Amino acid sequence: MKKTRNILVSLLACLFVILAVPTAVSAAAKAPQCPKKQTLEFYRAYISGNELPTEGDGYIYIKNLSRSAVITNVKSSNKYYTASKAAGLNAIFVETAPGPIHCVKDGEKTKLRFTVKQNRKSYNLSCAVTFKKHSRVFKSIKIGSKNYAALAKGHWMVEDKGTAPKSKVKITVKTVKNYKVDSIEICYKNNKPKKIKNGGKVSLKNAAAIYINYHITAKPKYYKRPTAGYRGFFFGGTVKSPLYESFMLEYK
């Protein structure tokens, strides 16, 4: 009986191994995928009545991208752009290639081709990228009686020609679809910043700038939450994921 029991245990162990193998092979065999087309929106600063030029960049998210994947053989049809694997994200980061500074143009295009090496296999992927000036985020940005929404379109920063109102004012922000305001922060000259709720009243005496922090609720195709290796920056500030951004109104 003891011998028979040992044989049965061995057979069951072998059966579990056999059943597990197809699952492991299937998981390892999942090929990475990226969108065939991708639009990358860019912001500009608006200072002294003029838009300041900026470089074009952004993320292309890749489905089934392994954390240990290696991106090689990056080729771009537009010599001003290149790409590399984004730390902490299942994505490649598209950016300006080394060399002379190139300012992005609205409607500019490039076709990126690259190789993903993972699970001892190589996959050739490509994506047609179009750079576009950022679409409207805010329906209204009311600071007292003044509305900055039209001026904010396509801009991460706007410089107000005047000084901040000295009285206590109400700040109300409304976004377009797929965006949500997270917080409003007022920075004062030689004082600590102050956060208020959307629709709240605050004194703007000696205010230097107002920050409207927000995020996009419609996730990009193949987007996954960042891992511990991600370090997010948005025009001088840090963000917890590429979905989070900030608009700044600076008083001159």
Tab-separated table of N, CA and C in Angstrom, residues 84-224:
chain	number	residue	atom	x	y	z
A	84	SER	N	13.071	56.116	-25.948
A	84	SER	CA	13.754	55.159	-25.074
A	84	SER	C	12.739	54.597	-24.086
A	85	LYS	N	13.091	53.517	-23.417
A	85	LYS	CA	12.176	52.919	-22.451
A	85	LYS	C	11.978	53.872	-21.274
A	86	ALA	N	10.727	54.047	-20.858
A	86	ALA	CA	10.398	54.946	-19.748
A	86	ALA	C	10.527	54.201	-18.428
A	87	ALA	N	11.272	54.751	-17.501
A	87	ALA	CA	11.469	54.117	-16.196
A	87	ALA	C	10.151	54.062	-15.415
A	88	GLY	N	9.803	52.883	-14.920
A	88	GLY	CA	8.615	52.721	-14.091
A	88	GLY	C	7.301	52.714	-14.835
A	89	LEU	N	7.349	52.702	-16.173
A	89	LEU	CA	6.124	52.701	-16.973
A	89	LEU	C	6.202	51.631	-18.059
A	90	ASN	N	5.046	51.136	-18.468
A	90	ASN	CA	5.000	50.211	-19.600
A	90	ASN	C	4.920	51.036	-20.884
A	91	ALA	N	5.976	51.802	-21.135
A	91	ALA	CA	5.943	52.767	-22.229
A	91	ALA	C	7.337	53.107	-22.716
A	92	ILE	N	7.366	53.724	-23.894
A	92	ILE	CA	8.586	54.368	-24.361
A	92	ILE	C	8.348	55.875	-24.270
A	93	PHE	N	9.419	56.612	-24.024
A	93	PHE	CA	9.321	58.060	-23.913
A	93	PHE	C	9.859	58.674	-25.187
A	94	VAL	N	8.997	59.392	-25.891
A	94	VAL	CA	9.386	60.077	-27.125
A	94	VAL	C	9.914	61.458	-26.748
A	95	GLU	N	11.070	61.813	-27.278
A	95	GLU	CA	11.681	63.092	-26.920
A	95	GLU	C	12.538	63.622	-28.062
A	96	THR	N	12.998	64.853	-27.894
A	96	THR	CA	13.869	65.455	-28.891
A	96	THR	C	15.224	64.760	-28.886
A	97	ALA	N	15.727	64.452	-30.059
A	97	ALA	CA	17.014	63.775	-30.181
A	97	ALA	C	18.143	64.712	-29.751
A	98	PRO	N	19.272	64.152	-29.298
A	98	PRO	CA	20.424	64.984	-28.923
A	98	PRO	C	20.879	65.841	-30.093
A	99	GLY	N	21.361	67.049	-29.766
A	99	GLY	CA	21.802	67.953	-30.821
A	99	GLY	C	21.173	69.317	-30.653
A	100	PRO	N	21.090	70.078	-31.711
A	100	PRO	CA	20.493	71.420	-31.636
A	100	PRO	C	19.047	71.347	-31.130
A	101	ILE	N	18.649	72.346	-30.355
A	101	ILE	CA	17.286	72.384	-29.823
A	101	ILE	C	16.286	72.501	-30.958
A	102	HIS	N	15.268	71.637	-30.922
A	102	HIS	CA	14.212	71.678	-31.937
A	102	HIS	C	12.883	71.953	-31.259
A	103	CYS	N	12.215	73.005	-31.678
A	103	CYS	CA	10.901	73.351	-31.122
A	103	CYS	C	9.809	72.683	-31.944
A	104	VAL	N	8.900	72.026	-31.248
A	104	VAL	CA	7.856	71.263	-31.916
A	104	VAL	C	6.877	72.181	-32.636
A	105	LYS	N	6.358	71.696	-33.749
A	105	LYS	CA	5.349	72.422	-34.515
A	105	LYS	C	4.016	71.673	-34.441
A	106	ASP	N	2.944	72.430	-34.421
A	106	ASP	CA	1.619	71.819	-34.387
A	106	ASP	C	1.400	71.008	-35.662
A	107	GLY	N	1.073	69.715	-35.502
A	107	GLY	CA	0.863	68.839	-36.648
A	107	GLY	C	2.111	68.108	-37.120
A	108	GLU	N	3.237	68.342	-36.465
A	108	GLU	CA	4.487	67.669	-36.843
A	108	GLU	C	4.354	66.163	-36.635
A	109	LYS	N	5.012	65.386	-37.509
A	109	LYS	CA	4.869	63.929	-37.459
A	109	LYS	C	6.228	63.225	-37.438
A	110	THR	N	6.197	61.993	-36.957
A	110	THR	CA	7.334	61.086	-37.078
A	110	THR	C	6.837	59.653	-36.995
A	111	LYS	N	7.523	58.755	-37.655
A	111	LYS	CA	7.210	57.318	-37.572
A	111	LYS	C	8.347	56.655	-36.812
A	112	LEU	N	8.012	56.085	-35.660
A	112	LEU	CA	9.013	55.437	-34.819
A	112	LEU	C	8.991	53.934	-35.026
A	113	ARG	N	10.168	53.373	-35.195
A	113	ARG	CA	10.327	51.915	-35.277
A	113	ARG	C	11.343	51.511	-34.214
A	114	PHE	N	11.069	50.406	-33.525
A	114	PHE	CA	11.975	49.972	-32.466
A	114	PHE	C	11.785	48.482	-32.200
A	115	THR	N	12.761	47.908	-31.507
A	115	THR	CA	12.731	46.489	-31.177
A	115	THR	C	12.578	46.314	-29.674
A	116	VAL	N	11.661	45.454	-29.279
A	116	VAL	CA	11.477	45.098	-27.872
A	116	VAL	C	12.052	43.706	-27.652
A	117	LYS	N	13.022	43.610	-26.740
A	117	LYS	CA	13.620	42.316	-26.408
A	117	LYS	C	13.139	41.887	-25.028
A	118	GLN	N	12.390	40.800	-24.969
A	118	GLN	CA	11.908	40.280	-23.688
A	118	GLN	C	11.587	38.792	-23.833
A	119	ASN	N	11.690	38.070	-22.725
A	119	ASN	CA	11.420	36.629	-22.705
A	119	ASN	C	12.200	35.879	-23.790
A	120	ARG	N	13.442	36.330	-24.007
A	120	ARG	CA	14.363	35.706	-24.967
A	120	ARG	C	13.879	35.809	-26.408
A	121	LYS	N	13.002	36.775	-26.663
A	121	LYS	CA	12.507	36.990	-28.016
A	121	LYS	C	12.625	38.460	-28.379
A	122	SER	N	12.618	38.739	-29.678
A	122	SER	CA	12.667	40.113	-30.169
A	122	SER	C	11.416	40.406	-30.989
A	123	TYR	N	10.852	41.592	-30.765
A	123	TYR	CA	9.637	41.996	-31.466
A	123	TYR	C	9.864	43.373	-32.095
A	124	ASN	N	9.555	43.498	-33.356
A	124	ASN	CA	9.680	44.771	-34.050
A	124	ASN	C	8.346	45.503	-34.047
A	125	LEU	N	8.322	46.700	-33.474
A	125	LEU	CA	7.097	47.487	-33.366
A	125	LEU	C	7.280	48.838	-34.041
A	126	SER	N	6.163	49.476	-34.353
A	126	SER	CA	6.220	50.813	-34.945
A	126	SER	C	4.973	51.605	-34.560
A	127	CYS	N	5.099	52.938	-34.584
A	127	CYS	CA	3.978	53.812	-34.239
A	127	CYS	C	4.133	55.134	-34.976
A	128	ALA	N	3.059	55.561	-35.622
A	128	ALA	CA	3.043	56.861	-36.304
A	128	ALA	C	2.591	57.925	-35.307
A	129	VAL	N	3.469	58.875	-35.024
A	129	VAL	CA	3.219	59.893	-34.000
A	129	VAL	C	2.916	61.247	-34.638
A	130	THR	N	1.881	61.907	-34.107
A	130	THR	CA	1.551	63.275	-34.528
A	130	THR	C	1.537	64.171	-33.296
A	131	PHE	N	2.279	65.270	-33.349
A	131	PHE	CA	2.304	66.230	-32.246
A	131	PHE	C	1.222	67.290	-32.469
A	132	LYS	N	0.445	67.539	-31.431
A	132	LYS	CA	-0.640	68.522	-31.522
A	132	LYS	C	-0.591	69.468	-30.329
A	133	LYS	N	-0.907	70.725	-30.580
A	133	LYS	CA	-1.040	71.665	-29.476
A	133	LYS	C	-2.165	71.182	-28.571
A	134	HIS	N	-1.957	71.256	-27.275
A	134	HIS	CA	-2.896	70.657	-26.324
A	134	HIS	C	-4.296	71.250	-26.454
A	135	SER	N	-5.281	70.377	-26.414
A	135	SER	CA	-6.671	70.797	-26.512
A	135	SER	C	-7.125	71.473	-25.220
A	136	ARG	N	-8.314	72.044	-25.249
A	136	ARG	CA	-8.847	72.753	-24.090
A	136	ARG	C	-9.038	71.813	-22.907
A	137	VAL	N	-8.628	72.244	-21.734
A	137	VAL	CA	-8.809	71.488	-20.484
A	137	VAL	C	-9.897	72.124	-19.624
A	138	PHE	N	-9.977	73.444	-19.626
A	138	PHE	CA	-10.883	74.149	-18.719
A	138	PHE	C	-12.038	74.836	-19.455
A	139	LYS	N	-13.236	74.621	-18.947
A	139	LYS	CA	-14.395	75.372	-19.426
A	139	LYS	C	-14.339	76.793	-18.886
A	140	SER	N	-13.954	76.910	-17.632
A	140	SER	CA	-13.831	78.231	-17.021
A	140	SER	C	-12.832	78.196	-15.874
A	141	ILE	N	-12.108	79.296	-15.723
A	141	ILE	CA	-11.215	79.515	-14.580
A	141	ILE	C	-11.568	80.907	-14.060
A	142	LYS	N	-12.486	80.954	-13.139
A	142	LYS	CA	-12.961	82.248	-12.633
A	142	LYS	C	-12.247	82.616	-11.338
A	143	ILE	N	-11.509	83.700	-11.402
A	143	ILE	CA	-10.827	84.245	-10.224
A	143	ILE	C	-11.426	85.625	-9.995
A	144	GLY	N	-12.345	85.684	-9.062
A	144	GLY	CA	-13.130	86.901	-8.901
A	144	GLY	C	-14.037	87.069	-10.102
A	145	SER	N	-13.944	88.204	-10.775
A	145	SER	CA	-14.789	88.477	-11.938
A	145	SER	C	-14.099	88.145	-13.263
A	146	LYS	N	-12.853	87.713	-13.204
A	146	LYS	CA	-12.083	87.465	-14.423
A	146	LYS	C	-12.032	85.980	-14.765
A	147	ASN	N	-12.222	85.656	-16.059
A	147	ASN	CA	-12.195	84.274	-16.528
A	147	ASN	C	-10.959	84.064	-17.417
A	148	TYR	N	-10.094	83.113	-17.032
A	148	TYR	CA	-8.841	82.865	-17.743
A	148	TYR	C	-8.890	81.642	-18.658
A	149	ALA	N	-10.064	81.031	-18.840
A	149	ALA	CA	-10.154	79.760	-19.568
A	149	ALA	C	-9.641	79.861	-21.000
A	150	ALA	N	-10.037	80.897	-21.719
A	150	ALA	CA	-9.611	81.041	-23.116
A	150	ALA	C	-8.107	81.223	-23.216
A	151	LEU	N	-7.530	81.973	-22.290
A	151	LEU	CA	-6.097	82.218	-22.275
A	151	LEU	C	-5.312	80.965	-21.894
A	152	ALA	N	-5.944	80.090	-21.124
A	152	ALA	CA	-5.264	78.884	-20.642
A	152	ALA	C	-5.175	77.786	-21.698
A	153	LYS	N	-5.974	77.865	-22.749
A	153	LYS	CA	-6.014	76.793	-23.745
A	153	LYS	C	-4.642	76.544	-24.368
A	154	GLY	N	-4.168	75.309	-24.249
A	154	GLY	CA	-2.885	74.932	-24.821
A	154	GLY	C	-1.678	75.390	-24.042
A	155	HIS	N	-1.900	75.980	-22.863
A	155	HIS	CA	-0.787	76.525	-22.083
A	155	HIS	C	-0.698	75.864	-20.707
A	156	TRP	N	0.521	75.651	-20.261
A	156	TRP	CA	0.724	75.158	-18.892
A	156	TRP	C	0.928	76.320	-17.935
A	157	MET	N	1.245	77.505	-18.506
A	157	MET	CA	1.524	78.672	-17.680
A	157	MET	C	1.118	79.935	-18.414
A	158	VAL	N	0.446	80.832	-17.690
A	158	VAL	CA	0.032	82.126	-18.236
A	158	VAL	C	0.468	83.214	-17.275
A	159	GLU	N	1.057	84.260	-17.818
A	159	GLU	CA	1.480	85.391	-17.002
A	159	GLU	C	0.436	86.504	-17.107
A	160	ASP	N	-0.133	86.875	-15.968
A	160	ASP	CA	-1.098	87.971	-15.937
A	160	ASP	C	-0.332	89.299	-15.946
A	161	LYS	N	-0.795	90.232	-16.757
A	161	LYS	CA	-0.093	91.519	-16.882
A	161	LYS	C	-0.172	92.355	-15.603
A	162	GLY	N	-1.258	92.188	-14.843
A	162	GLY	CA	-1.433	92.998	-13.649
A	162	GLY	C	-1.015	92.276	-12.386
A	163	THR	N	-1.390	92.841	-11.266
A	163	THR	CA	-1.114	92.224	-9.968
A	163	THR	C	-2.370	91.523	-9.474
A	164	ALA	N	-2.204	90.673	-8.483
A	164	ALA	CA	-3.336	89.936	-7.940
A	164	ALA	C	-4.292	90.870	-7.208
A	165	PRO	N	-5.598	90.573	-7.248
A	165	PRO	CA	-6.557	91.381	-6.483
A	165	PRO	C	-6.189	91.370	-4.999
A	166	LYS	N	-6.321	92.517	-4.357
A	166	LYS	CA	-5.966	92.596	-2.942
A	166	LYS	C	-7.089	92.118	-2.029
A	167	SER	N	-8.288	92.053	-2.579
A	167	SER	CA	-9.435	91.617	-1.776
A	167	SER	C	-9.579	90.094	-1.792
A	168	LYS	N	-10.488	89.586	-0.973
A	168	LYS	CA	-10.790	88.163	-0.914
A	168	LYS	C	-11.688	87.810	-2.096
A	169	VAL	N	-11.295	86.802	-2.874
A	169	VAL	CA	-12.072	86.448	-4.064
A	169	VAL	C	-12.407	84.956	-4.085
A	170	LYS	N	-13.413	84.630	-4.878
A	170	LYS	CA	-13.808	83.239	-5.058
A	170	LYS	C	-13.106	82.675	-6.286
A	171	ILE	N	-12.562	81.457	-6.157
A	171	ILE	CA	-11.892	80.803	-7.286
A	171	ILE	C	-12.681	79.546	-7.647
A	172	THR	N	-13.217	79.527	-8.870
A	172	THR	CA	-14.018	78.395	-9.337
A	172	THR	C	-13.480	77.909	-10.671
A	173	VAL	N	-13.207	76.616	-10.749
A	173	VAL	CA	-12.656	76.033	-11.971
A	173	VAL	C	-13.565	74.902	-12.458
A	174	LYS	N	-13.901	74.940	-13.745
A	174	LYS	CA	-14.676	73.865	-14.370
A	174	LYS	C	-13.882	73.302	-15.541
A	175	THR	N	-13.810	71.974	-15.606
A	175	THR	CA	-13.044	71.319	-16.668
A	175	THR	C	-13.970	70.784	-17.762
A	176	VAL	N	-13.380	70.472	-18.901
A	176	VAL	CA	-14.110	69.785	-19.955
A	176	VAL	C	-14.167	68.301	-19.599
A	177	LYS	N	-14.843	67.515	-20.417
A	177	LYS	CA	-14.976	66.080	-20.190
A	177	LYS	C	-13.604	65.409	-20.120
A	178	ASN	N	-13.488	64.435	-19.248
A	178	ASN	CA	-12.275	63.612	-19.067
A	178	ASN	C	-11.169	64.287	-18.256
A	179	TYR	N	-11.475	65.417	-17.619
A	179	TYR	CA	-10.517	66.054	-16.720
A	179	TYR	C	-11.178	66.355	-15.381
A	180	LYS	N	-10.372	66.362	-14.327
A	180	LYS	CA	-10.895	66.631	-12.984
A	180	LYS	C	-9.886	67.440	-12.176
A	181	VAL	N	-10.373	68.474	-11.504
A	181	VAL	CA	-9.511	69.303	-10.652
A	181	VAL	C	-9.244	68.579	-9.337
A	182	ASP	N	-7.983	68.554	-8.926
A	182	ASP	CA	-7.595	67.908	-7.668
A	182	ASP	C	-7.434	68.915	-6.540
A	183	SER	N	-6.816	70.033	-6.832
A	183	SER	CA	-6.607	71.044	-5.795
A	183	SER	C	-6.244	72.377	-6.422
A	184	ILE	N	-6.409	73.435	-5.636
A	184	ILE	CA	-6.001	74.782	-6.045
A	184	ILE	C	-5.050	75.304	-4.978
A	185	GLU	N	-3.906	75.788	-5.408
A	185	GLU	CA	-2.876	76.222	-4.468
A	185	GLU	C	-2.426	77.647	-4.789
A	186	ILE	N	-2.393	78.485	-3.774
A	186	ILE	CA	-1.949	79.873	-3.958
A	186	ILE	C	-0.575	80.040	-3.328
A	187	CYS	N	0.366	80.567	-4.107
A	187	CYS	CA	1.710	80.837	-3.589
A	187	CYS	C	1.848	82.334	-3.340
A	188	TYR	N	2.278	82.685	-2.138
A	188	TYR	CA	2.413	84.083	-1.754
A	188	TYR	C	3.883	84.493	-1.712
A	189	LYS	N	4.120	85.772	-1.877
A	189	LYS	CA	5.482	86.298	-1.787
A	189	LYS	C	5.939	86.236	-0.327
A	190	ASN	N	7.025	85.515	-0.102
A	190	ASN	CA	7.615	85.385	1.245
A	190	ASN	C	6.674	84.756	2.274
A	191	ASN	N	5.691	83.983	1.807
A	191	ASN	CA	4.794	83.284	2.724
A	191	ASN	C	4.573	81.854	2.253
A	192	LYS	N	4.063	81.017	3.148
A	192	LYS	CA	3.794	79.624	2.810
A	192	LYS	C	2.608	79.538	1.844
A	193	PRO	N	2.644	78.559	0.922
A	193	PRO	CA	1.513	78.384	0.009
A	193	PRO	C	0.263	77.914	0.762
A	194	LYS	N	-0.879	78.167	0.176
A	194	LYS	CA	-2.146	77.805	0.812
A	194	LYS	C	-3.030	77.073	-0.179
A	195	LYS	N	-3.583	75.934	0.232
A	195	LYS	CA	-4.480	75.163	-0.620
A	195	LYS	C	-5.929	75.463	-0.252
A	196	ILE	N	-6.778	75.558	-1.268
A	196	ILE	CA	-8.202	75.767	-1.031
A	196	ILE	C	-9.001	74.790	-1.884
A	197	LYS	N	-10.251	74.599	-1.513
A	197	LYS	CA	-11.131	73.755	-2.302
A	197	LYS	C	-11.648	74.529	-3.506
A	198	ASN	N	-11.987	73.806	-4.546
A	198	ASN	CA	-12.557	74.422	-5.734
A	198	ASN	C	-13.860	75.132	-5.355
A	199	GLY	N	-13.949	76.420	-5.659
A	199	GLY	CA	-15.131	77.187	-5.296
A	199	GLY	C	-14.974	77.949	-3.998
A	200	GLY	N	-13.807	77.818	-3.377
A	200	GLY	CA	-13.560	78.487	-2.106
A	200	GLY	C	-13.104	79.925	-2.293
A	201	LYS	N	-13.182	80.700	-1.197
A	201	LYS	CA	-12.744	82.095	-1.203
A	201	LYS	C	-11.395	82.218	-0.510
A	202	VAL	N	-10.564	83.124	-1.016
A	202	VAL	CA	-9.238	83.282	-0.446
A	202	VAL	C	-8.726	84.699	-0.717
A	203	SER	N	-7.895	85.188	0.154
A	203	SER	CA	-7.258	86.480	-0.063
A	203	SER	C	-6.064	86.298	-0.997
A	204	LEU	N	-5.970	87.163	-1.987
A	204	LEU	CA	-4.858	87.097	-2.933
A	204	LEU	C	-3.846	88.216	-2.713
A	205	LYS	N	-3.930	88.854	-1.573
A	205	LYS	CA	-2.984	89.912	-1.257
A	205	LYS	C	-1.567	89.332	-1.217
A	206	ASN	N	-0.662	89.916	-1.986
A	206	ASN	CA	0.737	89.467	-2.104
A	206	ASN	C	0.870	88.090	-2.758
A	207	ALA	N	-0.148	87.669	-3.514
A	207	ALA	CA	-0.061	86.387	-4.213
A	207	ALA	C	0.898	86.500	-5.402
A	208	ALA	N	1.725	85.480	-5.563
A	208	ALA	CA	2.674	85.453	-6.682
A	208	ALA	C	2.155	84.582	-7.821
A	209	ALA	N	1.442	83.504	-7.464
A	209	ALA	CA	0.938	82.587	-8.487
A	209	ALA	C	-0.177	81.715	-7.928
A	210	ILE	N	-0.998	81.210	-8.846
A	210	ILE	CA	-2.062	80.268	-8.501
A	210	ILE	C	-1.858	79.010	-9.328
A	211	TYR	N	-1.842	77.870	-8.663
A	211	TYR	CA	-1.688	76.585	-9.338
A	211	TYR	C	-3.009	75.818	-9.304
A	212	ILE	N	-3.422	75.313	-10.454
A	212	ILE	CA	-4.602	74.452	-10.537
A	212	ILE	C	-4.103	73.059	-10.901
A	213	ASN	N	-4.161	72.157	-9.945
A	213	ASN	CA	-3.674	70.794	-10.147
A	213	ASN	C	-4.830	69.906	-10.587
A	214	TYR	N	-4.615	69.125	-11.631
A	214	TYR	CA	-5.705	68.325	-12.194
A	214	TYR	C	-5.170	67.032	-12.810
A	215	HIS	N	-6.080	66.140	-13.201
A	215	HIS	CA	-5.663	64.914	-13.879
A	215	HIS	C	-6.684	64.527	-14.945
A	216	ILE	N	-6.239	63.724	-15.888
A	216	ILE	CA	-7.113	63.217	-16.938
A	216	ILE	C	-7.732	61.905	-16.464
A	217	THR	N	-9.029	61.758	-16.660
A	217	THR	CA	-9.727	60.557	-16.179
A	217	THR	C	-9.806	59.464	-17.246
A	218	ALA	N	-9.626	59.830	-18.507
A	218	ALA	CA	-9.645	58.848	-19.601
A	218	ALA	C	-8.217	58.373	-19.846
A	219	LYS	N	-7.922	57.160	-19.439
A	219	LYS	CA	-6.549	56.653	-19.531
A	219	LYS	C	-6.160	56.370	-20.988
A	220	PRO	N	-4.919	56.654	-21.356
A	220	PRO	CA	-4.442	56.344	-22.716
A	220	PRO	C	-4.470	54.836	-22.971
A	221	LYS	N	-4.478	54.466	-24.227
A	221	LYS	CA	-4.505	53.057	-24.613
A	221	LYS	C	-3.297	52.323	-24.052
A	222	TYR	N	-3.547	51.180	-23.426
A	222	TYR	CA	-2.536	50.289	-22.838
A	222	TYR	C	-1.868	50.858	-21.579
A	223	TYR	N	-2.358	51.967	-21.069
A	223	TYR	CA	-1.754	52.573	-19.875
A	223	TYR	C	-1.873	51.662	-18.657
A	224	LYS	N	-0.807	51.575	-17.876
A	224	LYS	CA	-0.794	50.856	-16.599
A	224	LYS	C	-0.213	51.778	-15.534
